[in-house]
Amino acid sequence: MRKVIITIPARRGSKRLKNKNFLLIAGKPMWQYSVEAALSSKVTDHVYFLSDDAAACAAAIELGAKSILLPLEMAGDLTGVARASLYAIDLLQETENQMFDDLIVCQASSPLRSAEDINSAYKKFVTSGADTCVTVSEVDPHYFHWAGAENSETHKWGMYFGGEFLKKRQELPTITFPTGAVKISRLEFLREHGNFFTQNTVSYTVPSSRSLHIATKHDFHVAKNLIEHPLDSEKEKSDIISEKCGLEKSGSLDVDTFEGMKVLV
């Protein structure tokens, strides 16, 4: 049986939304939702909260997780979750002789992701034989296929993909974006390649109601309202989040996502 570790990296600083991982939603810091989902998933007993905040590390232990205090160089703006997680894994190997086969990263800024999302994504990863697995959610096809841009020379706006996709919504192919909520990799692969996006990646689709990644104040207020004032159905939640979906989502990628996509281009 493969030995699995789940990490929840949650640094204190952030630029676009200050201290976003520590903002309170229904009386809990945002990172706590990811820790609770990871623990409830029952995928592994090795659930590690990684942070440069000592008080948060102590609080995570109270919840039932383990924690590792990150040095400042592992909690900077340009330090991706893969690098921080590998640092923690190397530390555990050195200090406790702990060895792991697979890594699951649960993004602290995705408080709507469920324990079942983690569990199901890992099951798909195992059965697929892929190197990595990421959670994705559907983009409204008109947001993606009908993207436009201004010509730098003529300053005229036009369809980015030309007229190829000027079709009714029902005729357009399904497009998804990586939510960042769950990323899974074989450790040997991650050490070699450094990211979760490869030619041998599978995806696990989550509804838009659980896809929201908190990057801006608007994102935070959407998530806060959905958690503090629950709606009656997943569809109602999906409709609200879909209103802010689209290419903005593609612009909310973290360091690992960006680096991986450069590999594929």
PDB file of N, CA and C in Angstrom, residues 146-233:
ATOM      1  N   TRP A 146     -15.275  32.700 -26.351  1.00  0.00           N
ATOM      2  CA  TRP A 146     -15.558  34.030 -26.872  1.00  0.00           C
ATOM      3  C   TRP A 146     -14.623  35.079 -26.282  1.00  0.00           C
ATOM      4  N   ALA A 147     -13.460  34.649 -25.870  1.00  0.00           N
ATOM      5  CA  ALA A 147     -12.478  35.588 -25.334  1.00  0.00           C
ATOM      6  C   ALA A 147     -12.043  36.567 -26.421  1.00  0.00           C
ATOM      7  N   GLY A 148     -11.743  37.771 -26.009  1.00  0.00           N
ATOM      8  CA  GLY A 148     -11.303  38.780 -26.965  1.00  0.00           C
ATOM      9  C   GLY A 148     -10.078  39.517 -26.459  1.00  0.00           C
ATOM     10  N   ALA A 149      -9.425  40.216 -27.339  1.00  0.00           N
ATOM     11  CA  ALA A 149      -8.238  40.992 -26.969  1.00  0.00           C
ATOM     12  C   ALA A 149      -8.107  42.179 -27.903  1.00  0.00           C
ATOM     13  N   GLU A 150      -7.444  43.217 -27.418  1.00  0.00           N
ATOM     14  CA  GLU A 150      -7.206  44.404 -28.232  1.00  0.00           C
ATOM     15  C   GLU A 150      -5.906  44.252 -29.000  1.00  0.00           C
ATOM     16  N   ASN A 151      -5.947  44.513 -30.291  1.00  0.00           N
ATOM     17  CA  ASN A 151      -4.758  44.462 -31.120  1.00  0.00           C
ATOM     18  C   ASN A 151      -3.802  45.585 -30.711  1.00  0.00           C
ATOM     19  N   SER A 152      -2.560  45.236 -30.433  1.00  0.00           N
ATOM     20  CA  SER A 152      -1.603  46.236 -29.930  1.00  0.00           C
ATOM     21  C   SER A 152      -1.251  47.292 -30.968  1.00  0.00           C
ATOM     22  N   GLU A 153      -1.450  46.985 -32.241  1.00  0.00           N
ATOM     23  CA  GLU A 153      -1.116  47.939 -33.294  1.00  0.00           C
ATOM     24  C   GLU A 153      -2.324  48.775 -33.714  1.00  0.00           C
ATOM     25  N   THR A 154      -3.468  48.113 -33.951  1.00  0.00           N
ATOM     26  CA  THR A 154      -4.649  48.841 -34.419  1.00  0.00           C
ATOM     27  C   THR A 154      -5.519  49.345 -33.272  1.00  0.00           C
ATOM     28  N   HIS A 155      -5.308  48.762 -32.072  1.00  0.00           N
ATOM     29  CA  HIS A 155      -6.098  49.091 -30.884  1.00  0.00           C
ATOM     30  C   HIS A 155      -7.588  48.767 -31.072  1.00  0.00           C
ATOM     31  N   LYS A 156      -7.851  47.840 -31.995  1.00  0.00           N
ATOM     32  CA  LYS A 156      -9.213  47.362 -32.191  1.00  0.00           C
ATOM     33  C   LYS A 156      -9.396  46.061 -31.423  1.00  0.00           C
ATOM     34  N   TRP A 157     -10.606  45.899 -30.893  1.00  0.00           N
ATOM     35  CA  TRP A 157     -10.903  44.677 -30.130  1.00  0.00           C
ATOM     36  C   TRP A 157     -11.430  43.619 -31.075  1.00  0.00           C
ATOM     37  N   GLY A 158     -11.012  42.364 -30.862  1.00  0.00           N
ATOM     38  CA  GLY A 158     -11.495  41.270 -31.703  1.00  0.00           C
ATOM     39  C   GLY A 158     -11.499  39.957 -30.967  1.00  0.00           C
ATOM     40  N   MET A 159     -12.137  38.944 -31.558  1.00  0.00           N
ATOM     41  CA  MET A 159     -12.205  37.619 -30.949  1.00  0.00           C
ATOM     42  C   MET A 159     -10.816  36.977 -30.951  1.00  0.00           C
ATOM     43  N   TYR A 160     -10.373  36.509 -29.820  1.00  0.00           N
ATOM     44  CA  TYR A 160      -9.027  35.959 -29.688  1.00  0.00           C
ATOM     45  C   TYR A 160      -8.839  34.732 -30.571  1.00  0.00           C
ATOM     46  N   PHE A 161      -9.867  33.878 -30.650  1.00  0.00           N
ATOM     47  CA  PHE A 161      -9.777  32.656 -31.454  1.00  0.00           C
ATOM     48  C   PHE A 161     -10.399  32.838 -32.844  1.00  0.00           C
ATOM     49  N   GLY A 162     -10.607  34.071 -33.273  1.00  0.00           N
ATOM     50  CA  GLY A 162     -11.224  34.305 -34.569  1.00  0.00           C
ATOM     51  C   GLY A 162     -12.682  33.886 -34.552  1.00  0.00           C
ATOM     52  N   GLY A 163     -13.183  33.422 -35.672  1.00  0.00           N
ATOM     53  CA  GLY A 163     -14.592  33.038 -35.747  1.00  0.00           C
ATOM     54  C   GLY A 163     -14.857  31.578 -35.517  1.00  0.00           C
ATOM     55  N   GLU A 164     -13.813  30.816 -35.164  1.00  0.00           N
ATOM     56  CA  GLU A 164     -13.952  29.367 -35.050  1.00  0.00           C
ATOM     57  C   GLU A 164     -15.020  28.942 -34.045  1.00  0.00           C
ATOM     58  N   PHE A 165     -15.139  29.680 -32.950  1.00  0.00           N
ATOM     59  CA  PHE A 165     -16.049  29.264 -31.884  1.00  0.00           C
ATOM     60  C   PHE A 165     -17.292  30.157 -31.773  1.00  0.00           C
ATOM     61  N   LEU A 166     -17.605  30.886 -32.815  1.00  0.00           N
ATOM     62  CA  LEU A 166     -18.801  31.725 -32.790  1.00  0.00           C
ATOM     63  C   LEU A 166     -20.024  30.845 -33.025  1.00  0.00           C
ATOM     64  N   LYS A 167     -20.366  30.096 -31.989  1.00  0.00           N
ATOM     65  CA  LYS A 167     -21.461  29.137 -32.055  1.00  0.00           C
ATOM     66  C   LYS A 167     -22.344  29.300 -30.831  1.00  0.00           C
ATOM     67  N   LYS A 168     -23.486  28.624 -30.860  1.00  0.00           N
ATOM     68  CA  LYS A 168     -24.339  28.592 -29.691  1.00  0.00           C
ATOM     69  C   LYS A 168     -23.640  27.832 -28.567  1.00  0.00           C
ATOM     70  N   ARG A 169     -23.965  28.195 -27.330  1.00  0.00           N
ATOM     71  CA  ARG A 169     -23.334  27.588 -26.170  1.00  0.00           C
ATOM     72  C   ARG A 169     -23.409  26.054 -26.214  1.00  0.00           C
ATOM     73  N   GLN A 170     -24.536  25.522 -26.639  1.00  0.00           N
ATOM     74  CA  GLN A 170     -24.738  24.072 -26.646  1.00  0.00           C
ATOM     75  C   GLN A 170     -23.819  23.366 -27.648  1.00  0.00           C
ATOM     76  N   GLU A 171     -23.289  24.100 -28.611  1.00  0.00           N
ATOM     77  CA  GLU A 171     -22.439  23.507 -29.636  1.00  0.00           C
ATOM     78  C   GLU A 171     -20.955  23.599 -29.301  1.00  0.00           C
ATOM     79  N   LEU A 172     -20.629  24.270 -28.221  1.00  0.00           N
ATOM     80  CA  LEU A 172     -19.228  24.472 -27.861  1.00  0.00           C
ATOM     81  C   LEU A 172     -18.716  23.335 -26.984  1.00  0.00           C
ATOM     82  N   PRO A 173     -17.449  22.942 -27.141  1.00  0.00           N
ATOM     83  CA  PRO A 173     -16.883  21.870 -26.306  1.00  0.00           C
ATOM     84  C   PRO A 173     -16.724  22.311 -24.855  1.00  0.00           C
ATOM     85  N   THR A 174     -16.712  21.338 -23.955  1.00  0.00           N
ATOM     86  CA  THR A 174     -16.535  21.617 -22.531  1.00  0.00           C
ATOM     87  C   THR A 174     -15.090  21.996 -22.242  1.00  0.00           C
ATOM     88  N   ILE A 175     -14.914  23.086 -21.524  1.00  0.00           N
ATOM     89  CA  ILE A 175     -13.580  23.539 -21.121  1.00  0.00           C
ATOM     90  C   ILE A 175     -13.564  23.641 -19.597  1.00  0.00           C
ATOM     91  N   THR A 176     -12.471  23.211 -18.985  1.00  0.00           N
ATOM     92  CA  THR A 176     -12.345  23.288 -17.526  1.00  0.00           C
ATOM     93  C   THR A 176     -11.104  24.085 -17.150  1.00  0.00           C
ATOM     94  N   PHE A 177     -11.081  24.562 -15.914  1.00  0.00           N
ATOM     95  CA  PHE A 177      -9.903  25.238 -15.381  1.00  0.00           C
ATOM     96  C   PHE A 177      -9.474  24.525 -14.095  1.00  0.00           C
ATOM     97  N   PRO A 178      -8.187  24.535 -13.772  1.00  0.00           N
ATOM     98  CA  PRO A 178      -7.731  23.924 -12.519  1.00  0.00           C
ATOM     99  C   PRO A 178      -8.124  24.789 -11.333  1.00  0.00           C
ATOM    100  N   THR A 179      -8.804  24.212 -10.367  1.00  0.00           N
ATOM    101  CA  THR A 179      -9.265  24.990  -9.217  1.00  0.00           C
ATOM    102  C   THR A 179      -8.149  25.228  -8.201  1.00  0.00           C
ATOM    103  N   GLY A 180      -7.147  24.356  -8.186  1.00  0.00           N
ATOM    104  CA  GLY A 180      -6.083  24.466  -7.190  1.00  0.00           C
ATOM    105  C   GLY A 180      -6.450  23.850  -5.858  1.00  0.00           C
ATOM    106  N   ALA A 181      -7.704  23.454  -5.692  1.00  0.00           N
ATOM    107  CA  ALA A 181      -8.166  22.963  -4.393  1.00  0.00           C
ATOM    108  C   ALA A 181      -7.466  21.686  -3.960  1.00  0.00           C
ATOM    109  N   VAL A 182      -7.257  20.772  -4.914  1.00  0.00           N
ATOM    110  CA  VAL A 182      -6.563  19.513  -4.630  1.00  0.00           C
ATOM    111  C   VAL A 182      -5.573  19.245  -5.758  1.00  0.00           C
ATOM    112  N   LYS A 183      -4.326  18.987  -5.388  1.00  0.00           N
ATOM    113  CA  LYS A 183      -3.300  18.597  -6.350  1.00  0.00           C
ATOM    114  C   LYS A 183      -2.617  17.346  -5.804  1.00  0.00           C
ATOM    115  N   ILE A 184      -2.440  16.366  -6.651  1.00  0.00           N
ATOM    116  CA  ILE A 184      -1.889  15.080  -6.216  1.00  0.00           C
ATOM    117  C   ILE A 184      -0.741  14.692  -7.144  1.00  0.00           C
ATOM    118  N   SER A 185       0.300  14.103  -6.562  1.00  0.00           N
ATOM    119  CA  SER A 185       1.417  13.655  -7.386  1.00  0.00           C
ATOM    120  C   SER A 185       2.148  12.504  -6.719  1.00  0.00           C
ATOM    121  N   ARG A 186       2.707  11.655  -7.567  1.00  0.00           N
ATOM    122  CA  ARG A 186       3.700  10.714  -7.064  1.00  0.00           C
ATOM    123  C   ARG A 186       4.925  11.522  -6.682  1.00  0.00           C
ATOM    124  N   LEU A 187       5.466  11.274  -5.510  1.00  0.00           N
ATOM    125  CA  LEU A 187       6.561  12.108  -5.023  1.00  0.00           C
ATOM    126  C   LEU A 187       7.798  12.033  -5.915  1.00  0.00           C
ATOM    127  N   GLU A 188       8.104  10.848  -6.414  1.00  0.00           N
ATOM    128  CA  GLU A 188       9.283  10.724  -7.262  1.00  0.00           C
ATOM    129  C   GLU A 188       9.136  11.584  -8.513  1.00  0.00           C
ATOM    130  N   PHE A 189       7.903  11.679  -9.021  1.00  0.00           N
ATOM    131  CA  PHE A 189       7.664  12.502 -10.202  1.00  0.00           C
ATOM    132  C   PHE A 189       7.785  13.985  -9.856  1.00  0.00           C
ATOM    133  N   LEU A 190       7.191  14.383  -8.744  1.00  0.00           N
ATOM    134  CA  LEU A 190       7.212  15.796  -8.352  1.00  0.00           C
ATOM    135  C   LEU A 190       8.634  16.268  -8.093  1.00  0.00           C
ATOM    136  N   ARG A 191       9.441  15.426  -7.509  1.00  0.00           N
ATOM    137  CA  ARG A 191      10.836  15.808  -7.258  1.00  0.00           C
ATOM    138  C   ARG A 191      11.578  16.053  -8.576  1.00  0.00           C
ATOM    139  N   GLU A 192      11.257  15.267  -9.578  1.00  0.00           N
ATOM    140  CA  GLU A 192      11.945  15.386 -10.862  1.00  0.00           C
ATOM    141  C   GLU A 192      11.451  16.571 -11.677  1.00  0.00           C
ATOM    142  N   HIS A 193      10.128  16.823 -11.648  1.00  0.00           N
ATOM    143  CA  HIS A 193       9.541  17.818 -12.550  1.00  0.00           C
ATOM    144  C   HIS A 193       9.148  19.121 -11.854  1.00  0.00           C
ATOM    145  N   GLY A 194       8.858  19.075 -10.562  1.00  0.00           N
ATOM    146  CA  GLY A 194       8.608  20.303  -9.813  1.00  0.00           C
ATOM    147  C   GLY A 194       7.238  20.919  -9.956  1.00  0.00           C
ATOM    148  N   ASN A 195       6.310  20.267 -10.689  1.00  0.00           N
ATOM    149  CA  ASN A 195       4.967  20.812 -10.809  1.00  0.00           C
ATOM    150  C   ASN A 195       3.953  19.681 -11.021  1.00  0.00           C
ATOM    151  N   PHE A 196       2.679  20.051 -11.003  1.00  0.00           N
ATOM    152  CA  PHE A 196       1.599  19.065 -11.059  1.00  0.00           C
ATOM    153  C   PHE A 196       0.954  18.947 -12.442  1.00  0.00           C
ATOM    154  N   PHE A 197       1.487  19.627 -13.435  1.00  0.00           N
ATOM    155  CA  PHE A 197       0.845  19.687 -14.748  1.00  0.00           C
ATOM    156  C   PHE A 197       1.754  19.083 -15.800  1.00  0.00           C
ATOM    157  N   THR A 198       1.336  17.935 -16.335  1.00  0.00           N
ATOM    158  CA  THR A 198       2.175  17.168 -17.241  1.00  0.00           C
ATOM    159  C   THR A 198       1.325  16.613 -18.379  1.00  0.00           C
ATOM    160  N   GLN A 199       1.957  15.838 -19.241  1.00  0.00           N
ATOM    161  CA  GLN A 199       1.223  15.131 -20.285  1.00  0.00           C
ATOM    162  C   GLN A 199       0.530  13.890 -19.733  1.00  0.00           C
ATOM    163  N   ASN A 200       0.821  13.537 -18.488  1.00  0.00           N
ATOM    164  CA  ASN A 200       0.198  12.364 -17.869  1.00  0.00           C
ATOM    165  C   ASN A 200      -0.560  12.777 -16.607  1.00  0.00           C
ATOM    166  N   THR A 201      -1.379  13.823 -16.748  1.00  0.00           N
ATOM    167  CA  THR A 201      -2.202  14.343 -15.656  1.00  0.00           C
ATOM    168  C   THR A 201      -3.661  13.978 -15.904  1.00  0.00           C
ATOM    169  N   VAL A 202      -4.342  13.514 -14.865  1.00  0.00           N
ATOM    170  CA  VAL A 202      -5.788  13.317 -14.954  1.00  0.00           C
ATOM    171  C   VAL A 202      -6.462  14.385 -14.102  1.00  0.00           C
ATOM    172  N   SER A 203      -7.742  14.588 -14.365  1.00  0.00           N
ATOM    173  CA  SER A 203      -8.483  15.608 -13.624  1.00  0.00           C
ATOM    174  C   SER A 203      -9.675  14.985 -12.918  1.00  0.00           C
ATOM    175  N   TYR A 204     -10.052  15.620 -11.830  1.00  0.00           N
ATOM    176  CA  TYR A 204     -11.279  15.249 -11.130  1.00  0.00           C
ATOM    177  C   TYR A 204     -12.157  16.493 -11.082  1.00  0.00           C
ATOM    178  N   THR A 205     -13.358  16.397 -11.658  1.00  0.00           N
ATOM    179  CA  THR A 205     -14.229  17.563 -11.787  1.00  0.00           C
ATOM    180  C   THR A 205     -15.063  17.774 -10.540  1.00  0.00           C
ATOM    181  N   VAL A 206     -15.020  19.010 -10.037  1.00  0.00           N
ATOM    182  CA  VAL A 206     -15.872  19.400  -8.909  1.00  0.00           C
ATOM    183  C   VAL A 206     -16.859  20.448  -9.407  1.00  0.00           C
ATOM    184  N   PRO A 207     -18.046  20.517  -8.806  1.00  0.00           N
ATOM    185  CA  PRO A 207     -19.010  21.533  -9.229  1.00  0.00           C
ATOM    186  C   PRO A 207     -18.492  22.925  -8.895  1.00  0.00           C
ATOM    187  N   SER A 208     -18.971  23.914  -9.621  1.00  0.00           N
ATOM    188  CA  SER A 208     -18.504  25.276  -9.381  1.00  0.00           C
ATOM    189  C   SER A 208     -18.805  25.736  -7.960  1.00  0.00           C
ATOM    190  N   SER A 209     -19.806  25.111  -7.322  1.00  0.00           N
ATOM    191  CA  SER A 209     -20.146  25.477  -5.939  1.00  0.00           C
ATOM    192  C   SER A 209     -19.020  25.177  -4.967  1.00  0.00           C
ATOM    193  N   ARG A 210     -18.072  24.305  -5.369  1.00  0.00           N
ATOM    194  CA  ARG A 210     -16.942  23.987  -4.494  1.00  0.00           C
ATOM    195  C   ARG A 210     -15.605  24.325  -5.144  1.00  0.00           C
ATOM    196  N   SER A 211     -15.630  25.153  -6.169  1.00  0.00           N
ATOM    197  CA  SER A 211     -14.408  25.417  -6.942  1.00  0.00           C
ATOM    198  C   SER A 211     -13.724  26.729  -6.594  1.00  0.00           C
ATOM    199  N   LEU A 212     -14.358  27.559  -5.806  1.00  0.00           N
ATOM    200  CA  LEU A 212     -13.865  28.921  -5.608  1.00  0.00           C
ATOM    201  C   LEU A 212     -12.505  28.974  -4.915  1.00  0.00           C
ATOM    202  N   HIS A 213     -11.571  29.661  -5.570  1.00  0.00           N
ATOM    203  CA  HIS A 213     -10.248  29.939  -4.992  1.00  0.00           C
ATOM    204  C   HIS A 213     -10.228  31.401  -4.568  1.00  0.00           C
ATOM    205  N   ILE A 214      -9.884  31.649  -3.308  1.00  0.00           N
ATOM    206  CA  ILE A 214      -9.922  33.012  -2.779  1.00  0.00           C
ATOM    207  C   ILE A 214      -8.648  33.752  -3.172  1.00  0.00           C
ATOM    208  N   ALA A 215      -8.809  34.740  -4.051  1.00  0.00           N
ATOM    209  CA  ALA A 215      -7.665  35.556  -4.469  1.00  0.00           C
ATOM    210  C   ALA A 215      -7.917  37.032  -4.241  1.00  0.00           C
ATOM    211  N   THR A 216      -9.186  37.432  -4.209  1.00  0.00           N
ATOM    212  CA  THR A 216      -9.532  38.846  -4.080  1.00  0.00           C
ATOM    213  C   THR A 216     -10.561  39.030  -2.958  1.00  0.00           C
ATOM    214  N   LYS A 217     -10.809  40.291  -2.624  1.00  0.00           N
ATOM    215  CA  LYS A 217     -11.810  40.594  -1.605  1.00  0.00           C
ATOM    216  C   LYS A 217     -13.190  40.109  -2.051  1.00  0.00           C
ATOM    217  N   HIS A 218     -13.476  40.224  -3.332  1.00  0.00           N
ATOM    218  CA  HIS A 218     -14.756  39.751  -3.857  1.00  0.00           C
ATOM    219  C   HIS A 218     -14.898  38.242  -3.664  1.00  0.00           C
ATOM    220  N   ASP A 219     -13.851  37.487  -3.994  1.00  0.00           N
ATOM    221  CA  ASP A 219     -13.874  36.034  -3.779  1.00  0.00           C
ATOM    222  C   ASP A 219     -14.185  35.712  -2.322  1.00  0.00           C
ATOM    223  N   PHE A 220     -13.506  36.442  -1.438  1.00  0.00           N
ATOM    224  CA  PHE A 220     -13.669  36.185  -0.007  1.00  0.00           C
ATOM    225  C   PHE A 220     -15.111  36.401   0.429  1.00  0.00           C
ATOM    226  N   HIS A 221     -15.717  37.467  -0.035  1.00  0.00           N
ATOM    227  CA  HIS A 221     -17.092  37.753   0.372  1.00  0.00           C
ATOM    228  C   HIS A 221     -18.073  36.736  -0.201  1.00  0.00           C
ATOM    229  N   VAL A 222     -17.805  36.232  -1.403  1.00  0.00           N
ATOM    230  CA  VAL A 222     -18.653  35.175  -1.967  1.00  0.00           C
ATOM    231  C   VAL A 222     -18.572  33.920  -1.103  1.00  0.00           C
ATOM    232  N   ALA A 223     -17.337  33.493  -0.783  1.00  0.00           N
ATOM    233  CA  ALA A 223     -17.156  32.295   0.037  1.00  0.00           C
ATOM    234  C   ALA A 223     -17.745  32.484   1.433  1.00  0.00           C
ATOM    235  N   LYS A 224     -17.520  33.642   2.012  1.00  0.00           N
ATOM    236  CA  LYS A 224     -18.021  33.931   3.357  1.00  0.00           C
ATOM    237  C   LYS A 224     -19.549  33.832   3.397  1.00  0.00           C
ATOM    238  N   ASN A 225     -20.200  34.394   2.389  1.00  0.00           N
ATOM    239  CA  ASN A 225     -21.657  34.346   2.361  1.00  0.00           C
ATOM    240  C   ASN A 225     -22.178  32.938   2.139  1.00  0.00           C
ATOM    241  N   LEU A 226     -21.511  32.169   1.282  1.00  0.00           N
ATOM    242  CA  LEU A 226     -21.948  30.799   1.029  1.00  0.00           C
ATOM    243  C   LEU A 226     -21.803  29.925   2.267  1.00  0.00           C
ATOM    244  N   ILE A 227     -20.760  30.163   3.056  1.00  0.00           N
ATOM    245  CA  ILE A 227     -20.533  29.355   4.260  1.00  0.00           C
ATOM    246  C   ILE A 227     -21.415  29.827   5.415  1.00  0.00           C
ATOM    247  N   GLU A 228     -21.521  31.130   5.587  1.00  0.00           N
ATOM    248  CA  GLU A 228     -22.279  31.655   6.723  1.00  0.00           C
ATOM    249  C   GLU A 228     -23.787  31.677   6.482  1.00  0.00           C
ATOM    250  N   HIS A 229     -24.183  31.686   5.210  1.00  0.00           N
ATOM    251  CA  HIS A 229     -25.610  31.691   4.870  1.00  0.00           C
ATOM    252  C   HIS A 229     -25.852  30.623   3.807  1.00  0.00           C
ATOM    253  N   PRO A 230     -25.817  29.355   4.219  1.00  0.00           N
ATOM    254  CA  PRO A 230     -25.903  28.248   3.253  1.00  0.00           C
ATOM    255  C   PRO A 230     -27.186  28.318   2.419  1.00  0.00           C
ATOM    256  N   LEU A 231     -27.031  28.010   1.135  1.00  0.00           N
ATOM    257  CA  LEU A 231     -28.168  27.931   0.235  1.00  0.00           C
ATOM    258  C   LEU A 231     -28.734  26.512   0.267  1.00  0.00           C
ATOM    259  N   ASP A 232     -29.888  26.362  -0.334  1.00  0.00           N
ATOM    260  CA  ASP A 232     -30.589  25.080  -0.235  1.00  0.00           C
ATOM    261  C   ASP A 232     -30.018  24.009  -1.146  1.00  0.00           C
ATOM    262  N   SER A 233     -29.335  24.396  -2.190  1.00  0.00           N
ATOM    263  CA  SER A 233     -28.886  23.392  -3.146  1.00  0.00           C
ATOM    264  C   SER A 233     -27.527  23.733  -3.717  1.00  0.00           C
TER     265      SER A 233
END
